[in-house]
XYZ file of C-alpha atoms in Angstrom:
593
model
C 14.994 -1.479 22.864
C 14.584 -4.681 24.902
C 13.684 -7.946 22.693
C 9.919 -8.792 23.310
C 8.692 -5.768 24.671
C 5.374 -4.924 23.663
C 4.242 -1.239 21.906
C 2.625 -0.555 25.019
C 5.481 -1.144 27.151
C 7.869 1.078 25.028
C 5.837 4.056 25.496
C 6.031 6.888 23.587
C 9.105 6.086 21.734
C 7.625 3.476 19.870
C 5.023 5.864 18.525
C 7.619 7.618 16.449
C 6.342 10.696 17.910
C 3.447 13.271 17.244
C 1.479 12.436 14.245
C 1.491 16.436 13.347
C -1.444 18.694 12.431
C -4.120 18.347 9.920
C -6.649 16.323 8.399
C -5.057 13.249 8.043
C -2.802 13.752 11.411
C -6.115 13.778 12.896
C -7.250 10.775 11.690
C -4.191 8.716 12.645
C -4.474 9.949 16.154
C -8.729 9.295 16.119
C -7.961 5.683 14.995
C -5.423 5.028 17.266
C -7.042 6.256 20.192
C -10.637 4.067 19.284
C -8.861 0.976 19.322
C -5.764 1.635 22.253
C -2.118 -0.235 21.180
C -3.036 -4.253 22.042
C -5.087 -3.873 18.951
C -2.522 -1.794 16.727
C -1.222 -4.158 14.097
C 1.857 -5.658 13.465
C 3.915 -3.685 10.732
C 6.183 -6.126 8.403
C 8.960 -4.080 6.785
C 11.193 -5.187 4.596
C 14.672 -3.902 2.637
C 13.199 -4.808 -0.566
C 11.178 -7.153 -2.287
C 11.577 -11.362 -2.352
C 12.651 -11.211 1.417
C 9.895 -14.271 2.663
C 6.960 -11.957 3.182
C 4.419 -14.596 1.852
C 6.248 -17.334 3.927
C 6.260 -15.201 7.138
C 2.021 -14.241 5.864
C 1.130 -18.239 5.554
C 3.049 -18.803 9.185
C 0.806 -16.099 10.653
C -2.186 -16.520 8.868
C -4.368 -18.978 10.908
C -3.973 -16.981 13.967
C -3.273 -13.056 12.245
C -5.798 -11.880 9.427
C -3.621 -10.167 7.180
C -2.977 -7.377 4.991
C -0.852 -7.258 1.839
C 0.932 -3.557 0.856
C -2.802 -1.786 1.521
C -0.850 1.792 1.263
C 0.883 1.184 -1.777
C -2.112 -1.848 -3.553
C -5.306 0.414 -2.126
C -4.343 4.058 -2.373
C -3.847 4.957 -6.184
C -0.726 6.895 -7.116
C -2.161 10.399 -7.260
C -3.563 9.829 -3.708
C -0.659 12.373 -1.419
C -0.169 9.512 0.603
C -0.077 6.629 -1.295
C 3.843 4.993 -1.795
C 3.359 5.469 -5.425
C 2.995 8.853 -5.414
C 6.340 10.290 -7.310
C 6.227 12.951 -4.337
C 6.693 11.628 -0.922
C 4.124 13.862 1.339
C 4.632 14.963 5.058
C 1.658 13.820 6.882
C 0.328 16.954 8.080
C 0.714 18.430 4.510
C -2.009 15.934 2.604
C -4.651 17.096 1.074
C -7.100 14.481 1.080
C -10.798 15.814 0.381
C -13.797 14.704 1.723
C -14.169 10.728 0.143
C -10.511 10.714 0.451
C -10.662 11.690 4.102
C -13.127 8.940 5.031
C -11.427 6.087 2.512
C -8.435 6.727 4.638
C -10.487 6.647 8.057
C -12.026 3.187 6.935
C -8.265 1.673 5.685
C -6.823 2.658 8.797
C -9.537 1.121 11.474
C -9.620 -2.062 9.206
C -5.946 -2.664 10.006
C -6.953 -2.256 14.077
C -8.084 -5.660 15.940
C -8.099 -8.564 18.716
C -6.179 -10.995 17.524
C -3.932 -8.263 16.038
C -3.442 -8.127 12.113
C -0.430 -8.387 10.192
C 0.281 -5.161 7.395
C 3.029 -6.101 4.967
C 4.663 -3.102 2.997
C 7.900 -3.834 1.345
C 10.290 -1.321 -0.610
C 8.403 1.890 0.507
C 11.669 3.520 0.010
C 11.132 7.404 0.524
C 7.548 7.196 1.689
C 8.494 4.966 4.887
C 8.318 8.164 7.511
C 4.964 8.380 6.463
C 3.579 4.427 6.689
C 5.113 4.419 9.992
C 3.606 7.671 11.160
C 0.396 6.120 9.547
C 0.258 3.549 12.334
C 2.347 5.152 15.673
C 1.667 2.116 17.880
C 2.580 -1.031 15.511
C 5.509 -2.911 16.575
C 7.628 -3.551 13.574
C 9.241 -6.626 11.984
C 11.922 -6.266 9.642
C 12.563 -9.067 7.097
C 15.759 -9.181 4.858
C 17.396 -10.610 2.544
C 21.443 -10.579 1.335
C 21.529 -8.578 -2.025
C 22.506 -12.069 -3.532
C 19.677 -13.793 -2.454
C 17.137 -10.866 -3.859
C 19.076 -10.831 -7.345
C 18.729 -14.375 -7.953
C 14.790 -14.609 -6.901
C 15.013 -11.439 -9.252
C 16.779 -13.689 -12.203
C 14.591 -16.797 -11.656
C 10.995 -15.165 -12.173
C 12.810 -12.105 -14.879
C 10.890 -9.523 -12.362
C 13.486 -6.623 -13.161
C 11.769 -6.816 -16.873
C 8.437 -7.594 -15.554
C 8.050 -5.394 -13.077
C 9.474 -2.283 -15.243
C 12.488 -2.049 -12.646
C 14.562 0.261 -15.041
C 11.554 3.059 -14.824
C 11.508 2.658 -10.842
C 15.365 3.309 -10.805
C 14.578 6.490 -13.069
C 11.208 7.514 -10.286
C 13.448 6.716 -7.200
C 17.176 8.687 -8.129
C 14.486 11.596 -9.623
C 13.229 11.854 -6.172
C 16.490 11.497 -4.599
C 17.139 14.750 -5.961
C 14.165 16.734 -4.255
C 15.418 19.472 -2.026
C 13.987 16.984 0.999
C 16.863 13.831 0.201
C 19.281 15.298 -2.386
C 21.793 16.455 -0.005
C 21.840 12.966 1.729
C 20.529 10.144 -1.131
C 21.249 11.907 -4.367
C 24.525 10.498 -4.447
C 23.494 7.150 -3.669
C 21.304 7.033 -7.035
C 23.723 8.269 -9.952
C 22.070 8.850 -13.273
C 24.319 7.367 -15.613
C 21.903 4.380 -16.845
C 23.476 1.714 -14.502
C 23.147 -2.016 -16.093
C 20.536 -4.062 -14.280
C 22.745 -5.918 -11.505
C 24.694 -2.647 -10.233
C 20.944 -0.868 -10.298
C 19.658 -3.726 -8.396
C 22.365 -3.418 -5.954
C 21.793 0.509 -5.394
C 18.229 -0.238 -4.975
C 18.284 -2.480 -2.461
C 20.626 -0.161 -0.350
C 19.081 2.849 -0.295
C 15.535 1.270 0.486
C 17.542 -0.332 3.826
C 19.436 2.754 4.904
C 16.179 4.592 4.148
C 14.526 2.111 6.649
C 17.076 2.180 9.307
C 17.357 5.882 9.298
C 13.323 6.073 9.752
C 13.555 3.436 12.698
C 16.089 5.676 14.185
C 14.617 8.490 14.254
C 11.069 7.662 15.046
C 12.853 5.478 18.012
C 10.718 2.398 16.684
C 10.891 -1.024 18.254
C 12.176 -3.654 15.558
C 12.579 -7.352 15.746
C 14.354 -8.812 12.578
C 13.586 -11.872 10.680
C 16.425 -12.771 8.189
C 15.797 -14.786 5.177
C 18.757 -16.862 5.716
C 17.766 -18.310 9.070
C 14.259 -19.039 8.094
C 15.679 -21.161 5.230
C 18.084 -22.880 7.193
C 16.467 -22.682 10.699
C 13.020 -21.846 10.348
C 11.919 -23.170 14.103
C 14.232 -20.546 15.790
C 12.133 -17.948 13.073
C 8.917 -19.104 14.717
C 10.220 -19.226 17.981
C 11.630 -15.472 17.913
C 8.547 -14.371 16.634
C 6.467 -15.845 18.820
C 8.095 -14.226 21.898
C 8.186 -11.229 19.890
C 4.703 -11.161 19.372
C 3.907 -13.002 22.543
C 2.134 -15.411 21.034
C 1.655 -18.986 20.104
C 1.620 -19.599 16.510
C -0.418 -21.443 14.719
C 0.628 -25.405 13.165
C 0.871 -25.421 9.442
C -2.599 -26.093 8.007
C -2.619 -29.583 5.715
C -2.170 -29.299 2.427
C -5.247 -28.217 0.141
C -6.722 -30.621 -2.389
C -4.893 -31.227 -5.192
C -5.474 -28.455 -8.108
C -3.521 -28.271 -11.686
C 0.116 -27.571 -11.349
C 1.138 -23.940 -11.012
C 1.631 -21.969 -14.252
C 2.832 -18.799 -12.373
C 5.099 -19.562 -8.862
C 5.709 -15.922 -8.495
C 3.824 -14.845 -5.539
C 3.411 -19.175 -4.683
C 4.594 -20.378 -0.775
C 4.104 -23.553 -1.149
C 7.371 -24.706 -2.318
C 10.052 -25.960 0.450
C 13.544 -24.678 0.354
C 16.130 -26.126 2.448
C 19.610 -24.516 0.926
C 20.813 -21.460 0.151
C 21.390 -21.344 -3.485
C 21.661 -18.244 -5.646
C 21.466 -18.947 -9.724
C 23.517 -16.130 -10.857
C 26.070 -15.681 -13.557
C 29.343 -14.908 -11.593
C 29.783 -11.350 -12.689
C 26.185 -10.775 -11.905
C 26.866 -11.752 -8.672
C 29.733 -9.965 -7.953
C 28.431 -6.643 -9.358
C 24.988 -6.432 -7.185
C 26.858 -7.554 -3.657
C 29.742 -4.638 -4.795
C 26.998 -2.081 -6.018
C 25.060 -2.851 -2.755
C 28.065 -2.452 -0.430
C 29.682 0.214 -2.283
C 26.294 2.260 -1.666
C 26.329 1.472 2.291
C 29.756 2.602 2.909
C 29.315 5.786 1.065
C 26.607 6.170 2.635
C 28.630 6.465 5.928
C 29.592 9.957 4.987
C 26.321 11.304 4.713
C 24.311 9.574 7.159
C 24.470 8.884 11.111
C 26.580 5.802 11.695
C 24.005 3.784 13.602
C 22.147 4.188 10.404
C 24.441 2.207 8.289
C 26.198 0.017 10.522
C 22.355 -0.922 11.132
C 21.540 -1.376 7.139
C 24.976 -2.896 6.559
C 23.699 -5.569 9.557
C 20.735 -6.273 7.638
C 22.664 -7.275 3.790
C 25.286 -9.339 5.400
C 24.656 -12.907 4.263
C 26.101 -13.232 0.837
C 28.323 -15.345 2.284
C 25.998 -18.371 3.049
C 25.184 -18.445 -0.661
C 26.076 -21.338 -2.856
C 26.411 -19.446 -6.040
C 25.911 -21.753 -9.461
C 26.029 -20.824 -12.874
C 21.912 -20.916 -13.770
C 20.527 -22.965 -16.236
C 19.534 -22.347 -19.869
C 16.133 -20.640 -18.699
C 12.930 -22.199 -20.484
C 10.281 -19.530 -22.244
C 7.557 -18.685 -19.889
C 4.855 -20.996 -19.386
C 1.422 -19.683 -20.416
C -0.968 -17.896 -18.066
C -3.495 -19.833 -16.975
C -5.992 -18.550 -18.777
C -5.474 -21.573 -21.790
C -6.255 -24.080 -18.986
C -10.163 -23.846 -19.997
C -11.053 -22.223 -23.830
C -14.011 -19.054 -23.168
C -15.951 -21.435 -25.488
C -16.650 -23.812 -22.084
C -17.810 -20.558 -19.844
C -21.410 -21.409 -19.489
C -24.432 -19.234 -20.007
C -24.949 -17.219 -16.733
C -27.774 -19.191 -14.912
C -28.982 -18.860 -11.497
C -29.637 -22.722 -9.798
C -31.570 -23.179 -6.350
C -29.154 -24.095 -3.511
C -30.319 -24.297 -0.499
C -32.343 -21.199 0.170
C -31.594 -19.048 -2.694
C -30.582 -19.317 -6.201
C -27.049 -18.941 -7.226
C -25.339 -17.437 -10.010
C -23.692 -21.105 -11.695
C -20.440 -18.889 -12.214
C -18.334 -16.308 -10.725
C -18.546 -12.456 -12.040
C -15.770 -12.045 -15.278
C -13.279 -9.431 -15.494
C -15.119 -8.960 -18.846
C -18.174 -8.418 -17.153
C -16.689 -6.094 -14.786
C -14.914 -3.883 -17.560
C -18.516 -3.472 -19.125
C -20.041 -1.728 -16.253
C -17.188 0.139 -15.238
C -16.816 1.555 -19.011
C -21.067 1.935 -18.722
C -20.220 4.370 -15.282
C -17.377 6.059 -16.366
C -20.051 6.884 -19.645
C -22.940 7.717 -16.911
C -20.489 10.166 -15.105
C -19.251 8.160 -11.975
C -15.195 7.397 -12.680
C -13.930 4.610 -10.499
C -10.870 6.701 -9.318
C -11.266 10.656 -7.612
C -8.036 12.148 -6.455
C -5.755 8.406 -5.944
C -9.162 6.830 -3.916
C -10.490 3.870 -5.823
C -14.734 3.531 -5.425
C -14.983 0.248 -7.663
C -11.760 -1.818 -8.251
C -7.871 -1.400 -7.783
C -6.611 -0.983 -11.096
C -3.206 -2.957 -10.800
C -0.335 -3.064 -13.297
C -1.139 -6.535 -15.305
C 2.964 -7.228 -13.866
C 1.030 -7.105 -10.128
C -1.529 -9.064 -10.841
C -4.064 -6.459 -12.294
C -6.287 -7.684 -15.026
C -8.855 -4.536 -15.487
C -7.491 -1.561 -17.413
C -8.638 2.092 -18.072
C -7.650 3.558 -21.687
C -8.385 7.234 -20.782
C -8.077 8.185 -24.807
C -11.066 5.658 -25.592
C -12.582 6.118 -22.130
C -13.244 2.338 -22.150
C -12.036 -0.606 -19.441
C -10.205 -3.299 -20.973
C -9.107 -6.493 -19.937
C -5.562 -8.366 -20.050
C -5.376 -10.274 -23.324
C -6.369 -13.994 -22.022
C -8.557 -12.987 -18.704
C -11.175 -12.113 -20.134
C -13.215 -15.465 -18.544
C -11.489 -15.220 -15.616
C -13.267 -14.141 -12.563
C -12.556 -10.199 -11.645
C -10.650 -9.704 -8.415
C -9.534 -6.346 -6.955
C -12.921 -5.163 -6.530
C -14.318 -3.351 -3.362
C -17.238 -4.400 -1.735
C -18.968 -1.042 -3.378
C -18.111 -2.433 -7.080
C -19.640 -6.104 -5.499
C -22.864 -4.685 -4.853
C -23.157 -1.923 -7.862
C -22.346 -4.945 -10.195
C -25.297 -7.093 -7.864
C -27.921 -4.315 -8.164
C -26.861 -3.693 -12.003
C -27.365 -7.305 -12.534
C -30.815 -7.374 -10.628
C -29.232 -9.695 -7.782
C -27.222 -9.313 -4.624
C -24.699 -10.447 -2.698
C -24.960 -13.603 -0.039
C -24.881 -13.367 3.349
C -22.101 -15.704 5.036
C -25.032 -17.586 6.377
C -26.139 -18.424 3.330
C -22.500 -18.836 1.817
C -21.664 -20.966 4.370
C -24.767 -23.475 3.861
C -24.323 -24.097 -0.102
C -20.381 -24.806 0.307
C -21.078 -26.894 3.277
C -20.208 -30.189 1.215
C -18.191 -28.303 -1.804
C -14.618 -28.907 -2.565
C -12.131 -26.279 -2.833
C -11.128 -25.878 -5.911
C -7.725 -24.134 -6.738
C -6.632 -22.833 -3.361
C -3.601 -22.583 -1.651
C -1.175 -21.439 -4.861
C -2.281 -24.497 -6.524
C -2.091 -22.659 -10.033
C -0.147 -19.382 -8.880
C -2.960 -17.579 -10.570
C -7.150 -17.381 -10.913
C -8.520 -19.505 -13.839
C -11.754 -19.099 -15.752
C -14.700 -19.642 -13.888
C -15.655 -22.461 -16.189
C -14.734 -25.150 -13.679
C -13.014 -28.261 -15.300
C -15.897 -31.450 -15.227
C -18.839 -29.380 -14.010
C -21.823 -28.788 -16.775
C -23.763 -25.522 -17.299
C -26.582 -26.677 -14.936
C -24.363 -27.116 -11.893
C -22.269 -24.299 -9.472
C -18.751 -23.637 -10.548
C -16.609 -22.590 -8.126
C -18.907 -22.710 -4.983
C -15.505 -22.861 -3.474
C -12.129 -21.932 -4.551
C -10.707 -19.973 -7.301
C -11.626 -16.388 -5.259
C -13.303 -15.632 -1.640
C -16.504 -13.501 -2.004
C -17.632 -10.038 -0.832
C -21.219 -10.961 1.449
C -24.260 -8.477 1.204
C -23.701 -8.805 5.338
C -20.668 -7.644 7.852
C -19.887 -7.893 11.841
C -21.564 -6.138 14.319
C -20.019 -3.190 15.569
C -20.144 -1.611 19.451
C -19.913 2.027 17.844
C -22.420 2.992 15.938
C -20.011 5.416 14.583
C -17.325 2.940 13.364
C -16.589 2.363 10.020
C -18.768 -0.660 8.645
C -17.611 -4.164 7.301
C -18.829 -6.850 5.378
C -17.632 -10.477 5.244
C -15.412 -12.327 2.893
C -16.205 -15.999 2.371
C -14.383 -18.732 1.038
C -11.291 -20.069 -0.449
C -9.469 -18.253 -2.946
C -6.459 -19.651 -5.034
C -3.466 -17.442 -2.912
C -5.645 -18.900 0.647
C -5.825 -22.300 2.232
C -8.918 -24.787 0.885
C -9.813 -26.294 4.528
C -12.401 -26.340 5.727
C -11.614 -24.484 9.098
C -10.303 -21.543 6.751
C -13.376 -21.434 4.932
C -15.335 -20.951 7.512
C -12.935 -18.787 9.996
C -14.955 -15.207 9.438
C -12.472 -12.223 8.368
C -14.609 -9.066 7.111
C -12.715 -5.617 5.137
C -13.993 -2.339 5.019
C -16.045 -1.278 2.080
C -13.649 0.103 -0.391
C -10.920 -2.387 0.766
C -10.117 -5.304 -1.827
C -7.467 -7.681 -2.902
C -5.805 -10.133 -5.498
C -8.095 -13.157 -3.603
C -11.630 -11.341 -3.631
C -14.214 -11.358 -6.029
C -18.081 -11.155 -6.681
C -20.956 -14.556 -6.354
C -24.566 -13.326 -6.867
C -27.345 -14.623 -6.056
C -31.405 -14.391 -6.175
C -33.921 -14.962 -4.227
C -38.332 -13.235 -4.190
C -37.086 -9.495 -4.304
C -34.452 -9.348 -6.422
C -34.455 -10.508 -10.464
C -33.738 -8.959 -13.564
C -36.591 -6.519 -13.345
C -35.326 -4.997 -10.104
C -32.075 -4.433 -11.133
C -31.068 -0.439 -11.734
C -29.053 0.893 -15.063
C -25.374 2.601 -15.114
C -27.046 5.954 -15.065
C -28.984 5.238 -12.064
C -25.788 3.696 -9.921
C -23.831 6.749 -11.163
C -26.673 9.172 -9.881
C -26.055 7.426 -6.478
C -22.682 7.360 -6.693
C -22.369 10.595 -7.062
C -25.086 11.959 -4.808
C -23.346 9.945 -2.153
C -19.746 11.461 -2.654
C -21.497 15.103 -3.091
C -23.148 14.358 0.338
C -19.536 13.801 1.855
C -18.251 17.164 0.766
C -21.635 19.264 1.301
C -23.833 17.753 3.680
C -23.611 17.693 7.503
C -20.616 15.948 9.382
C -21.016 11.963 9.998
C -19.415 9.763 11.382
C -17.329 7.247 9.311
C -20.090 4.323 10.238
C -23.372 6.822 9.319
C -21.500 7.749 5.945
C -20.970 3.688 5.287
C -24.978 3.287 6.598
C -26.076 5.642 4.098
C -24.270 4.053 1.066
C -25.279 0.676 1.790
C -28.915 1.343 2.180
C -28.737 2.787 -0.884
C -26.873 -0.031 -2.744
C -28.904 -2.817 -0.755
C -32.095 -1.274 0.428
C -31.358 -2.697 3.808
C -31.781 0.080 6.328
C -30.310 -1.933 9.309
C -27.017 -2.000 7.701
């Protein structure tokens, strides 16, 4: 298809076809048809991980809210649709149930807007049919990366270790060998224990011929955005995607205050690179571009040969590669959690600003492992059937920091975090931890107001990381992180034309993976109710109606909780926005939600 052609203009082609029967079919096509294809979002792809997604989020991010991996961070493995699910699902074959049904409504019309949003999802591997069937109208962009390139970003930050890529080798070849792919992938994916470089290289075939056969077949429109050029000629990057897009794009924002240096670059942007340079033993080298090529032609006698001519297109590179012995490697740094001792977290206070009282510090991931361990007690588990209702449990190697020992039925906390502020946390676990607490949430307005002088501190991969709310030269009597650190769930959302729309409420603030200016702070950007991130956390405040007194105990919120979910399975149809009406009221007590 043409270059710079919209969805629209495609037709029916780009929607990769019918969406299929049932529940979740239905869905798609509801969604879709609310909001029309100028608002479907822009789908980044990518043939696997450390291919410039973060650089091509910050170039996009002033004028494209975004969305990082929401089918594989928000959708827990045993959901039938969620990438992590060891069983790759056909659309029309999920079985979803009732809170299931309407999480997935709510994830898909928060993707939908004017301007359009960006959705990043990287090595989806065998569950790439159904992301793209998951949103028929999004154009797609397709980032990538030579093999060498990914194996020395792989090297440099020791992810293959940290990010347990001998067990996803195992979980990919296993399902290789369902009666769906074995004919065609099981090949690809031997089982005989492959060393980490000749793995790597396998890995990062198969999830690109996996890619290109799914674009192929669903007829999608593509525009590709190599890593190599953006390195070496990132203004004819912008410029391609900007008449891809058909759009302007955004200048670079300035530079954030300065915060302490970064003790964790992995997921940072805000280094420069200029060169090409992989730092790779030579035999490492060699075996992941041979393993990776190797894979592609064999390939060519089991797949179509548009297919891997197009996936062969998309590892060529290696050649622009300056490859240099690496350097004796120095132990990891420390997390950041020894950049302020627990002993200088202050007593939880709550200090007049403006026209309500604030909470002097942000809500800990030790707080947050209390309650949920209080509510798992009371009856009201965070996670039914792969939907999350409180927090996003992440591995600790992504970035999670809350943990659930099923043997001791308890929440723990990474070893270190414990006085760092909890992230990952829906807007429901925001206001269950606010009305446990005997407080609520802010409204922007109100957000807005108290940070209207306050300097962002750590923003804008500053320290690669959160660090404990204890901020660094402010006293026990004063607001710590009024700004910075994480953005904040509000107790209020944007006004919505259909009643019957899925609600939102706003995120405010800076957040140490966002920019610290001022015009981001206040730029409004709202998520659905059980949506959350890495960069989101929890501020309370008080004000006449709400203190300690007025607060409700875990086996009240799980009564709620519960009644609420019950209400989806048994009562009378709603629509997504009444269902969302009726939990906040209950949460918040405000019936005009």
């Amino acid at each position: 298809m043409a270059e710079g052609l919209s969805a629209a203009e495609c037709g029916s082609a780009v929607h990769g076809g019918d969406a299929g029967g049932g529940p979740a079919a239905d869905i798609v096509r509801r969604t879709a048809a609310r909001h029309g294809s100028e608002a479907a979002p822009v789908l980044a792809l990518a043939t696997f991980e450390r291919t410039g997604s973060n650089w091509l989020s910050d170039s996009l991010r002033a004028g494209m809210p975004q969305h990082n991996e929401p089918f594989r961070q928000q959708l827990g493995r045993a959901h039938p649709l969620s990438p992590g699910n060891r069983i790759a699902v056909a659309l029309e074959d999920a079985v979803l149930g009732a809170l299931g049904a309407h999480h997935l409504e709510c994830a898909l019309d928060d993707l939908y807007g004017q301007p359009r949003h960006l959705v990043k999802e990287t090595n989806l591997f065998f569950a790439t049919d159904t992301v793209l069937r998951l949103l028929p109208r999004s154009p797609v962009l397709v980032l990538t990366r030579a093999p060498l390139g990914i194996a020395s970003s792989f090297a440099r930050g020791r992810l293959w270790a940290r990010w347990k890529y001998a067990d996803r080798y195992a979980q990919v070849a296993a399902t290789a060998r369902s009666p769906r792919w074995r004919e065609q992938f099981a090949p690809l994916l031997p089982q005989d224990d492959p060393e980490e470089p000749v793995a790597l290289g396998r890995l990062i075939a198969v999830n690109a011929l996996l890619l290109a056969r799914s674009l192929a077949a669903s007829g999608r429109y593509f525009h590709v955005v190599p890593y190599e050029q953006h390195v070496t000629d990132r203004a004819a990057v912008l410029d391609g995607l900007a008449r891809h897009l058909r759009t302007v794009l955004p200048h670079a924002a300035p530079a954030a205050p300065a915060a302490p240096a970064a003790a964790d670059a992995t997921f940072a942007t805000s280094g420069h690179k200029d060169g090409l340079v992989a730092d790779l033993a030579p035999r490492t080298a060699e075996l992941v571009t041979a393993h990776a090529a190797s894979t592609v032609s064999l390939a060519g006698e089991l797949l179509e040969a548009r297919v891997t001519a197009t996936a062969a297109d998309w590892l060529a590179g290696g050649d622009l590669y300056e490859v240099r012995e690496p350097a004796a490697r120095r132990p990891a740094r420390a997390a950041t959690a020894a950049l302020v001792p627990a002993s200088a977290v202050p007593v939880t206070a709550y200090r007049p600003v403006t026209r309500v009282s604030w909470r002097n510090t942000l809500v800990t991931n030790a707080e947050m492992a209390d309650l949920l361990t209080l509510l798992h007690a009371a009856g009201a588990p965070n996670t039914r059937l792969g939907t999350h209702l409180l927090v996003c449990p992440m591995p600790h190697e992504r970035g999670g920091r809350l943990h659930f020992d099923a043997t001791r039925r308890r929440w723990w906390v990474s070893s270190g975090y414990e006085t760092h502020p909890a992230y990952w946390v829906t807007w429901v676990g925001a206001a269950v931890m606010a009305t446990w607490s005997g407080a609520r949430l802010p409204t922007r307005t109100e957000a807005l107001e108290a940070a209207a002088d306050a300097r962002a501190y750590n923003a804008d991969y500053a320290v690669g990381d959160t660090c404990p709310v204890a901020e660094p030269g402010r006293g026990p009597g004063q607001i710590h992180h009024m700004v910075g650190n994480l953005q904040n769930w509000c107790g209020d959302g944007p006004d919505v034309s259909d009643p019957g729309q899925p609600r939102q409420r706003y995120l405010v603030g800076a957040a140490w993976n966002t920019p610290g200016t001022p015009e981001a702070i206040r730029a409004p950007r709202s998520r659905y109710l059980l949506g959350s991130s890495r960069g989101v956390g929890i501020r309370l405040v008080r004000d006449s109606r709400t203190t300690v007194s007025s607060g409700l105990g875990a086996w009240e919120l799980a009564h709620l909780l519960n009644g609420w979910i019950d209400a989806l399975r048994t009562g009378p149809d709603r629509s997504p926005g009444d269902v969302d009406r009726v939990l906040v009221t209950a949460l918040t007590g405000d019936e005009r939600s």
